[in-house]
Amino acid sequence: MILFNPQDHHQPAILNSSSLQHIAEGTSISEMWQKDLRPLLRERYPGSPGSYAARQHIMRRIQRLQADWVLEVDTFLSQTPYGYRSFSNIIGTLNPTAKRHLVLACHYDSKYFPRWNNRVFVGATDSAVPCAMMLELARALDKQLLSMKHIMRRIQRLQADWVLEVDTFLSQTPYGYRSFSNIIGTLNPTAKRHLVLACHYDSKYFPRWNNRVFVGATDSAVPCAMMLELARALDKQLLSMKNISDSKPDLSLQLIFFDGEEAFLHWSPQDSLYGSRHLAAKMASTPHPPGARGTNQLHGMVSLGCSHGTAAAGSASTDKATEAK
């Protein structure tokens, strides 16, 4: 599995063993075998009935997920040693409008052996297993991806034309490296200052919480819902505000949904505030306005303080940025 950095010439960053172990912990070998791998174990060379069946199976599995993937089938004809053949790539995208995409890829066709010891070659390890692993990974991450997609979709449907950014990164935790994703919605990125409302959307990790799933309703689903509802209720006013700020870019609004606020084990400077610490350091090194010297994105933040809840996380990011600087 490879992560690509956002630059013109990409250098792959390989996930270490602890990161791979974390990903594997959420998957189920038995479910992968029954629902993903077993249906793929058939002859699947391009143009064969098995290829069509495999393609339909992959698409059905993705369509059944809650995270609302957008599917595209890229079908074309190409010359081969056996004449023209039809090929179909399958592309599933979680959010097509995002600026960047973390891409995981495999191939679902099997090698063409017209006479392979009078047996059918199903290409199990190459490539049915990688396909099954990707489908199982999407299933295991479905709820987490759904939370991210829900927040982004709610903001994208507003009229005020928010600019969305997803700040994804890896950080060391007591359970090894984990992936985090902050969601930032900005009404007018070119404004000199931003009034920042922030919350965190992750829930506390309880591996065994009275044999129940801990959903973190008051901390932190409610603050997220309050911010989304506030943006919806003020949508028309914010649209007018954006039109004004486009001509006189002074003060605008920014919504930040932090990931990784909760500690995995015990609250400490290292095991807590993963998302806000990372974003604060990133903002501290980003000039604002673009090209400015001596001022960065943190200087443009106007945060509202409160005892607990939405804006408290924004204040925390400012504090952590001071430390980062």
mmCIF file of C-alpha atoms in Angstrom:
data_model
loop_
_atom_site.group_PDB
_atom_site.id
_atom_site.type_symbol
_atom_site.label_atom_id
_atom_site.label_comp_id
_atom_site.label_asym_id
_atom_site.label_seq_id
_atom_site.Cartn_x
_atom_site.Cartn_y
_atom_site.Cartn_z
ATOM 1 C CA MET A 1 0.000 0.000 0.000
ATOM 2 C CA ILE A 2 1.467 3.365 -1.043
ATOM 3 C CA LEU A 3 0.647 6.949 -0.053
ATOM 4 C CA PHE A 4 1.484 9.736 -2.505
ATOM 5 C CA ASN A 5 2.465 13.236 -1.414
ATOM 6 C CA PRO A 6 0.907 16.276 -3.175
ATOM 7 C CA GLN A 7 3.728 17.405 -5.464
ATOM 8 C CA ASP A 8 4.633 17.397 -9.140
ATOM 9 C CA HIS A 9 7.007 14.453 -8.858
ATOM 10 C CA HIS A 10 5.561 11.935 -6.442
ATOM 11 C CA GLN A 11 7.752 9.862 -4.175
ATOM 12 C CA PRO A 12 5.976 6.899 -2.566
ATOM 13 C CA ALA A 13 5.810 6.733 1.237
ATOM 14 C CA ILE A 14 5.541 3.132 2.380
ATOM 15 C CA LEU A 15 3.335 2.334 5.380
ATOM 16 C CA ASN A 16 5.266 0.617 8.170
ATOM 17 C CA SER A 17 4.297 -2.645 9.856
ATOM 18 C CA SER A 18 2.357 -0.975 12.705
ATOM 19 C CA SER A 19 0.233 0.998 10.235
ATOM 20 C CA LEU A 20 -0.492 -2.132 8.236
ATOM 21 C CA GLN A 21 -1.371 -3.968 11.450
ATOM 22 C CA HIS A 22 -3.870 -1.229 12.373
ATOM 23 C CA ILE A 23 -5.525 -1.531 8.965
ATOM 24 C CA ALA A 24 -5.638 -5.317 9.258
ATOM 25 C CA GLU A 25 -7.267 -5.148 12.710
ATOM 26 C CA GLY A 26 -10.468 -3.746 11.236
ATOM 27 C CA THR A 27 -10.796 -6.398 8.566
ATOM 28 C CA SER A 28 -12.288 -9.882 8.713
ATOM 29 C CA ILE A 29 -10.565 -12.739 6.880
ATOM 30 C CA SER A 30 -13.670 -14.929 6.977
ATOM 31 C CA GLU A 31 -15.897 -12.172 5.592
ATOM 32 C CA MET A 32 -13.348 -11.329 2.923
ATOM 33 C CA TRP A 33 -13.242 -14.980 1.852
ATOM 34 C CA GLN A 34 -17.000 -15.504 1.733
ATOM 35 C CA LYS A 35 -18.125 -12.167 0.282
ATOM 36 C CA ASP A 36 -15.167 -10.943 -1.750
ATOM 37 C CA LEU A 37 -12.568 -13.552 -2.666
ATOM 38 C CA ARG A 38 -14.636 -16.662 -3.289
ATOM 39 C CA PRO A 39 -16.894 -15.053 -5.945
ATOM 40 C CA LEU A 40 -13.799 -13.842 -7.817
ATOM 41 C CA LEU A 41 -12.119 -17.245 -8.086
ATOM 42 C CA ARG A 42 -13.027 -17.953 -11.672
ATOM 43 C CA GLU A 43 -11.521 -17.432 -15.115
ATOM 44 C CA ARG A 44 -11.517 -13.645 -15.646
ATOM 45 C CA TYR A 45 -9.495 -12.841 -18.764
ATOM 46 C CA PRO A 46 -10.831 -9.786 -20.683
ATOM 47 C CA GLY A 47 -13.941 -10.509 -22.711
ATOM 48 C CA SER A 48 -14.783 -13.748 -20.895
ATOM 49 C CA PRO A 49 -18.065 -14.393 -19.034
ATOM 50 C CA GLY A 50 -16.022 -14.574 -15.837
ATOM 51 C CA SER A 51 -14.656 -11.083 -16.448
ATOM 52 C CA TYR A 52 -18.189 -9.695 -16.712
ATOM 53 C CA ALA A 53 -19.241 -11.560 -13.543
ATOM 54 C CA ALA A 54 -16.211 -10.268 -11.611
ATOM 55 C CA ARG A 55 -16.894 -6.714 -12.756
ATOM 56 C CA GLN A 56 -20.535 -6.907 -11.645
ATOM 57 C CA HIS A 57 -19.505 -8.392 -8.290
ATOM 58 C CA ILE A 58 -16.994 -5.606 -7.576
ATOM 59 C CA MET A 59 -19.510 -2.910 -8.478
ATOM 60 C CA ARG A 60 -22.266 -4.461 -6.355
ATOM 61 C CA ARG A 61 -19.984 -4.680 -3.321
ATOM 62 C CA ILE A 62 -19.030 -1.007 -3.591
ATOM 63 C CA GLN A 63 -22.614 0.126 -4.228
ATOM 64 C CA ARG A 64 -23.784 -1.590 -1.032
ATOM 65 C CA LEU A 65 -21.488 0.515 1.152
ATOM 66 C CA GLN A 66 -22.965 3.451 3.055
ATOM 67 C CA ALA A 67 -20.250 5.967 2.200
ATOM 68 C CA ASP A 68 -21.878 6.742 -1.170
ATOM 69 C CA TRP A 69 -19.071 5.957 -3.595
ATOM 70 C CA VAL A 70 -19.324 7.320 -7.141
ATOM 71 C CA LEU A 71 -18.711 4.508 -9.640
ATOM 72 C CA GLU A 72 -17.388 4.902 -13.168
ATOM 73 C CA VAL A 73 -16.731 2.162 -15.737
ATOM 74 C CA ASP A 74 -14.097 2.999 -18.349
ATOM 75 C CA THR A 75 -14.812 0.632 -21.277
ATOM 76 C CA PHE A 76 -12.712 0.610 -24.449
ATOM 77 C CA LEU A 77 -11.437 -1.593 -27.295
ATOM 78 C CA SER A 78 -7.753 -2.334 -27.787
ATOM 79 C CA GLN A 79 -5.703 -4.422 -30.192
ATOM 80 C CA THR A 80 -4.223 -7.653 -28.741
ATOM 81 C CA PRO A 81 -2.366 -10.653 -30.265
ATOM 82 C CA TYR A 82 -5.836 -12.245 -30.573
ATOM 83 C CA GLY A 83 -7.460 -9.261 -32.261
ATOM 84 C CA TYR A 84 -9.505 -6.493 -30.700
ATOM 85 C CA ARG A 85 -10.730 -7.126 -27.170
ATOM 86 C CA SER A 86 -13.027 -5.161 -24.874
ATOM 87 C CA PHE A 87 -11.630 -3.937 -21.544
ATOM 88 C CA SER A 88 -13.380 -2.234 -18.608
ATOM 89 C CA ASN A 89 -11.666 -0.387 -15.753
ATOM 90 C CA ILE A 90 -13.747 0.201 -12.606
ATOM 91 C CA ILE A 91 -13.184 3.459 -10.702
ATOM 92 C CA GLY A 92 -14.793 4.123 -7.321
ATOM 93 C CA THR A 93 -14.323 7.646 -5.934
ATOM 94 C CA LEU A 94 -15.472 8.760 -2.515
ATOM 95 C CA ASN A 95 -15.605 12.468 -3.339
ATOM 96 C CA PRO A 96 -14.966 13.318 -7.014
ATOM 97 C CA THR A 97 -14.767 17.075 -6.345
ATOM 98 C CA ALA A 98 -11.852 16.729 -3.893
ATOM 99 C CA LYS A 99 -8.593 18.363 -4.978
ATOM 100 C CA ARG A 100 -6.519 15.250 -4.267
ATOM 101 C CA HIS A 101 -7.223 11.527 -4.169
ATOM 102 C CA LEU A 102 -5.403 8.800 -2.274
ATOM 103 C CA VAL A 103 -5.417 6.000 -4.842
ATOM 104 C CA LEU A 104 -5.465 2.272 -4.100
ATOM 105 C CA ALA A 105 -5.382 0.090 -7.193
ATOM 106 C CA CYS A 106 -5.321 -3.532 -8.339
ATOM 107 C CA HIS A 107 -6.249 -5.436 -11.497
ATOM 108 C CA TYR A 108 -9.156 -7.875 -11.572
ATOM 109 C CA ASP A 109 -8.376 -9.799 -14.766
ATOM 110 C CA SER A 110 -6.695 -13.204 -14.732
ATOM 111 C CA LYS A 111 -3.931 -14.383 -17.052
ATOM 112 C CA TYR A 112 -5.159 -15.937 -20.301
ATOM 113 C CA PHE A 113 -4.084 -19.580 -20.580
ATOM 114 C CA PRO A 114 -5.964 -21.299 -23.431
ATOM 115 C CA ARG A 115 -4.600 -24.694 -22.414
ATOM 116 C CA TRP A 116 -3.305 -24.780 -18.855
ATOM 117 C CA ASN A 117 -3.004 -28.527 -18.092
ATOM 118 C CA ASN A 118 -6.676 -28.858 -19.047
ATOM 119 C CA ARG A 119 -7.593 -26.718 -16.037
ATOM 120 C CA VAL A 120 -9.049 -23.252 -15.573
ATOM 121 C CA PHE A 121 -6.588 -20.635 -14.315
ATOM 122 C CA VAL A 122 -8.342 -18.358 -11.776
ATOM 123 C CA GLY A 123 -5.414 -16.091 -10.805
ATOM 124 C CA ALA A 124 -5.987 -16.315 -7.044
ATOM 125 C CA THR A 125 -2.961 -14.471 -5.678
ATOM 126 C CA ASP A 126 -2.622 -12.426 -8.869
ATOM 127 C CA SER A 127 -5.082 -10.751 -8.774
ATOM 128 C CA ALA A 128 -8.185 -11.997 -6.945
ATOM 129 C CA VAL A 129 -6.654 -11.593 -3.468
ATOM 130 C CA PRO A 130 -5.652 -7.900 -3.920
ATOM 131 C CA CYS A 131 -9.156 -7.134 -5.235
ATOM 132 C CA ALA A 132 -10.747 -8.875 -2.253
ATOM 133 C CA MET A 133 -8.431 -7.038 0.154
ATOM 134 C CA MET A 134 -9.404 -3.656 -1.296
ATOM 135 C CA LEU A 135 -13.119 -4.471 -1.107
ATOM 136 C CA GLU A 136 -12.768 -5.662 2.500
ATOM 137 C CA LEU A 137 -10.780 -2.546 3.420
ATOM 138 C CA ALA A 138 -13.540 -0.333 2.002
ATOM 139 C CA ARG A 139 -16.089 -2.285 4.039
ATOM 140 C CA ALA A 140 -14.024 -2.069 7.248
ATOM 141 C CA LEU A 141 -13.599 1.714 6.877
ATOM 142 C CA ASP A 142 -17.170 2.313 5.721
ATOM 143 C CA LYS A 143 -18.464 3.974 8.905
ATOM 144 C CA GLN A 144 -15.433 6.242 9.256
ATOM 145 C CA LEU A 145 -15.600 7.223 5.590
ATOM 146 C CA LEU A 146 -19.335 7.824 5.935
ATOM 147 C CA SER A 147 -18.760 10.353 8.749
ATOM 148 C CA MET A 148 -16.270 12.298 6.632
ATOM 149 C CA LYS A 149 -18.447 12.135 3.531
ATOM 150 C CA HIS A 150 -21.537 13.231 5.473
ATOM 151 C CA ILE A 151 -19.842 16.389 6.760
ATOM 152 C CA MET A 152 -18.432 17.255 3.347
ATOM 153 C CA ARG A 153 -21.687 16.544 1.526
ATOM 154 C CA ARG A 154 -23.680 18.730 3.920
ATOM 155 C CA ILE A 155 -21.322 21.658 3.338
ATOM 156 C CA GLN A 156 -21.177 21.146 -0.429
ATOM 157 C CA ARG A 157 -24.972 21.362 -0.710
ATOM 158 C CA LEU A 158 -25.046 24.886 0.718
ATOM 159 C CA GLN A 159 -25.434 27.882 -1.592
ATOM 160 C CA ALA A 160 -22.661 29.920 -0.019
ATOM 161 C CA ASP A 161 -20.021 28.093 -2.078
ATOM 162 C CA TRP A 162 -17.684 26.850 0.641
ATOM 163 C CA VAL A 163 -14.174 25.769 -0.327
ATOM 164 C CA LEU A 164 -13.445 22.342 1.164
ATOM 165 C CA GLU A 165 -10.032 20.977 2.075
ATOM 166 C CA VAL A 166 -9.174 17.605 3.610
ATOM 167 C CA ASP A 167 -5.930 17.588 5.605
ATOM 168 C CA THR A 168 -4.904 13.918 5.752
ATOM 169 C CA PHE A 169 -1.777 12.763 7.577
ATOM 170 C CA LEU A 170 -0.184 9.904 9.531
ATOM 171 C CA SER A 171 0.798 10.255 13.189
ATOM 172 C CA GLN A 172 2.330 7.993 15.820
ATOM 173 C CA THR A 173 -0.097 6.786 18.526
ATOM 174 C CA PRO A 174 0.146 4.241 21.365
ATOM 175 C CA TYR A 175 -1.204 1.726 18.815
ATOM 176 C CA GLY A 176 1.265 2.587 16.072
ATOM 177 C CA TYR A 177 0.793 4.954 13.150
ATOM 178 C CA ARG A 178 -2.800 5.975 12.401
ATOM 179 C CA SER A 179 -4.327 7.986 9.584
ATOM 180 C CA PHE A 180 -6.185 11.210 10.453
ATOM 181 C CA SER A 181 -8.199 13.612 8.286
ATOM 182 C CA ASN A 182 -9.147 17.169 9.265
ATOM 183 C CA ILE A 183 -11.973 18.755 7.263
ATOM 184 C CA ILE A 184 -11.745 22.512 6.634
ATOM 185 C CA GLY A 185 -14.542 24.521 5.053
ATOM 186 C CA THR A 186 -13.704 28.147 4.208
ATOM 187 C CA LEU A 187 -16.223 30.662 2.932
ATOM 188 C CA ASN A 188 -13.666 32.895 1.261
ATOM 189 C CA PRO A 189 -10.045 31.684 1.415
ATOM 190 C CA THR A 190 -8.700 35.035 0.151
ATOM 191 C CA ALA A 191 -10.127 36.989 3.103
ATOM 192 C CA LYS A 192 -7.485 38.533 5.356
ATOM 193 C CA ARG A 193 -9.057 37.131 8.522
ATOM 194 C CA HIS A 194 -11.235 34.119 9.288
ATOM 195 C CA LEU A 195 -13.676 33.715 12.139
ATOM 196 C CA VAL A 196 -13.037 30.083 13.077
ATOM 197 C CA LEU A 197 -15.606 27.691 14.526
ATOM 198 C CA ALA A 198 -14.191 24.266 15.287
ATOM 199 C CA CYS A 199 -15.072 20.899 16.758
ATOM 200 C CA HIS A 200 -13.750 17.365 16.518
ATOM 201 C CA TYR A 201 -15.666 14.568 14.823
ATOM 202 C CA ASP A 202 -13.782 11.544 16.150
ATOM 203 C CA SER A 203 -15.138 9.511 19.058
ATOM 204 C CA LYS A 204 -13.151 8.155 22.001
ATOM 205 C CA TYR A 205 -11.570 4.754 21.391
ATOM 206 C CA PHE A 206 -13.015 2.092 23.694
ATOM 207 C CA PRO A 207 -12.029 -1.391 22.462
ATOM 208 C CA ARG A 208 -14.398 -3.054 24.975
ATOM 209 C CA TRP A 209 -17.003 -0.693 26.381
ATOM 210 C CA ASN A 210 -19.480 -2.992 28.155
ATOM 211 C CA ASN A 211 -19.672 -4.995 24.915
ATOM 212 C CA ARG A 212 -21.243 -1.985 23.214
ATOM 213 C CA VAL A 213 -20.136 0.478 20.557
ATOM 214 C CA PHE A 214 -19.234 3.927 21.895
ATOM 215 C CA VAL A 215 -20.584 6.562 19.485
ATOM 216 C CA GLY A 216 -19.552 9.755 21.331
ATOM 217 C CA ALA A 217 -22.913 11.517 21.028
ATOM 218 C CA THR A 218 -22.337 14.605 23.194
ATOM 219 C CA ASP A 219 -18.593 14.462 22.617
ATOM 220 C CA SER A 220 -18.385 15.002 19.711
ATOM 221 C CA ALA A 221 -21.333 14.293 17.389
ATOM 222 C CA VAL A 222 -23.545 17.061 18.831
ATOM 223 C CA PRO A 223 -21.024 19.910 18.265
ATOM 224 C CA CYS A 224 -20.543 18.707 14.662
ATOM 225 C CA ALA A 225 -24.300 18.676 14.096
ATOM 226 C CA MET A 226 -24.633 22.149 15.653
ATOM 227 C CA MET A 227 -22.004 23.607 13.336
ATOM 228 C CA LEU A 228 -23.554 22.013 10.257
ATOM 229 C CA GLU A 229 -27.010 23.256 11.242
ATOM 230 C CA LEU A 230 -25.643 26.741 11.916
ATOM 231 C CA ALA A 231 -24.107 26.831 8.439
ATOM 232 C CA ARG A 232 -27.423 25.691 6.930
ATOM 233 C CA ALA A 233 -29.536 28.182 8.907
ATOM 234 C CA LEU A 234 -27.261 31.082 7.936
ATOM 235 C CA ASP A 235 -26.736 29.953 4.349
ATOM 236 C CA LYS A 236 -28.448 32.921 2.643
ATOM 237 C CA GLN A 237 -26.813 35.466 4.946
ATOM 238 C CA LEU A 238 -23.426 33.816 4.441
ATOM 239 C CA LEU A 239 -23.909 33.922 0.674
ATOM 240 C CA SER A 240 -24.487 37.686 0.879
ATOM 241 C CA MET A 241 -21.488 37.991 3.184
ATOM 242 C CA LYS A 242 -19.314 36.091 0.710
ATOM 243 C CA ASN A 243 -20.367 38.354 -2.156
ATOM 244 C CA ILE A 244 -19.350 41.368 -0.086
ATOM 245 C CA SER A 245 -16.069 39.806 1.056
ATOM 246 C CA ASP A 246 -15.199 38.900 -2.545
ATOM 247 C CA SER A 247 -14.940 42.616 -3.316
ATOM 248 C CA LYS A 248 -13.628 43.639 0.124
ATOM 249 C CA PRO A 249 -11.762 40.591 1.484
ATOM 250 C CA ASP A 250 -11.467 41.370 5.192
ATOM 251 C CA LEU A 251 -13.338 38.945 7.460
ATOM 252 C CA SER A 252 -14.855 35.601 6.505
ATOM 253 C CA LEU A 253 -15.900 32.328 8.153
ATOM 254 C CA GLN A 254 -14.080 29.025 8.504
ATOM 255 C CA LEU A 255 -15.393 25.719 9.855
ATOM 256 C CA ILE A 256 -12.853 23.155 11.056
ATOM 257 C CA PHE A 257 -13.748 19.566 11.926
ATOM 258 C CA PHE A 258 -10.720 18.093 13.674
ATOM 259 C CA ASP A 259 -9.843 14.411 13.674
ATOM 260 C CA GLY A 260 -8.003 12.678 16.526
ATOM 261 C CA GLU A 261 -8.891 14.979 19.414
ATOM 262 C CA GLU A 262 -9.385 12.109 21.851
ATOM 263 C CA ALA A 263 -6.520 10.205 23.475
ATOM 264 C CA PHE A 264 -6.174 6.529 22.605
ATOM 265 C CA LEU A 265 -4.933 5.615 26.105
ATOM 266 C CA HIS A 266 -4.238 8.500 28.511
ATOM 267 C CA TRP A 267 -4.475 12.212 27.787
ATOM 268 C CA SER A 268 -1.003 13.670 27.305
ATOM 269 C CA PRO A 269 0.757 16.172 25.027
ATOM 270 C CA GLN A 270 1.654 13.264 22.741
ATOM 271 C CA ASP A 271 -1.574 11.241 22.957
ATOM 272 C CA SER A 272 -4.278 13.840 22.214
ATOM 273 C CA LEU A 273 -5.181 16.675 19.837
ATOM 274 C CA TYR A 274 -3.598 14.914 16.858
ATOM 275 C CA GLY A 275 -5.594 16.832 14.270
ATOM 276 C CA SER A 276 -5.357 20.297 15.812
ATOM 277 C CA ARG A 277 -1.616 19.971 16.488
ATOM 278 C CA HIS A 278 -0.944 18.916 12.904
ATOM 279 C CA LEU A 279 -3.136 21.585 11.322
ATOM 280 C CA ALA A 280 -1.719 24.287 13.588
ATOM 281 C CA ALA A 281 1.836 23.406 12.569
ATOM 282 C CA LYS A 282 0.775 23.375 8.921
ATOM 283 C CA MET A 283 -0.922 26.781 9.224
ATOM 284 C CA ALA A 284 2.086 28.227 11.055
ATOM 285 C CA SER A 285 4.286 27.410 8.055
ATOM 286 C CA THR A 286 1.813 28.647 5.402
ATOM 287 C CA PRO A 287 2.086 32.370 4.498
ATOM 288 C CA HIS A 288 -1.160 34.347 4.644
ATOM 289 C CA PRO A 289 -2.100 36.140 2.502
ATOM 290 C CA PRO A 290 -0.272 34.020 -0.115
ATOM 291 C CA GLY A 291 3.216 35.385 -0.679
ATOM 292 C CA ALA A 292 3.243 37.361 2.563
ATOM 293 C CA ARG A 293 6.367 37.553 4.719
ATOM 294 C CA GLY A 294 6.095 37.482 8.490
ATOM 295 C CA THR A 295 2.418 36.470 8.665
ATOM 296 C CA ASN A 296 0.874 33.026 8.336
ATOM 297 C CA GLN A 297 -2.589 31.479 8.370
ATOM 298 C CA LEU A 298 -2.714 31.495 12.168
ATOM 299 C CA HIS A 299 -2.381 35.276 12.229
ATOM 300 C CA GLY A 300 -5.595 35.461 10.229
ATOM 301 C CA MET A 301 -7.596 33.366 12.695
ATOM 302 C CA VAL A 302 -10.231 34.920 14.931
ATOM 303 C CA SER A 303 -11.363 32.194 17.347
ATOM 304 C CA LEU A 304 -14.275 32.286 19.762
ATOM 305 C CA GLY A 305 -13.533 30.883 23.226
ATOM 306 C CA CYS A 306 -15.995 28.871 25.279
ATOM 307 C CA SER A 307 -15.822 26.413 28.164
ATOM 308 C CA HIS A 308 -16.361 23.357 25.979
ATOM 309 C CA GLY A 309 -17.574 22.528 22.519
ATOM 310 C CA THR A 310 -17.179 23.904 19.038
ATOM 311 C CA ALA A 311 -14.880 26.885 19.386
ATOM 312 C CA ALA A 312 -12.788 25.371 22.168
ATOM 313 C CA ALA A 313 -11.054 23.122 19.659
ATOM 314 C CA GLY A 314 -10.252 26.140 17.518
ATOM 315 C CA SER A 315 -8.616 27.848 20.483
ATOM 316 C CA ALA A 316 -6.680 24.650 21.157
ATOM 317 C CA SER A 317 -5.287 24.708 17.638
ATOM 318 C CA THR A 318 -4.085 28.282 18.144
ATOM 319 C CA ASP A 319 -2.384 27.319 21.407
ATOM 320 C CA LYS A 320 -0.722 24.327 19.801
ATOM 321 C CA ALA A 321 0.412 26.441 16.876
ATOM 322 C CA THR A 322 2.203 28.773 19.270
ATOM 323 C CA GLU A 323 4.041 25.748 20.642
ATOM 324 C CA ALA A 324 4.791 24.535 17.119
ATOM 325 C CA LYS A 325 6.282 27.896 16.219
#
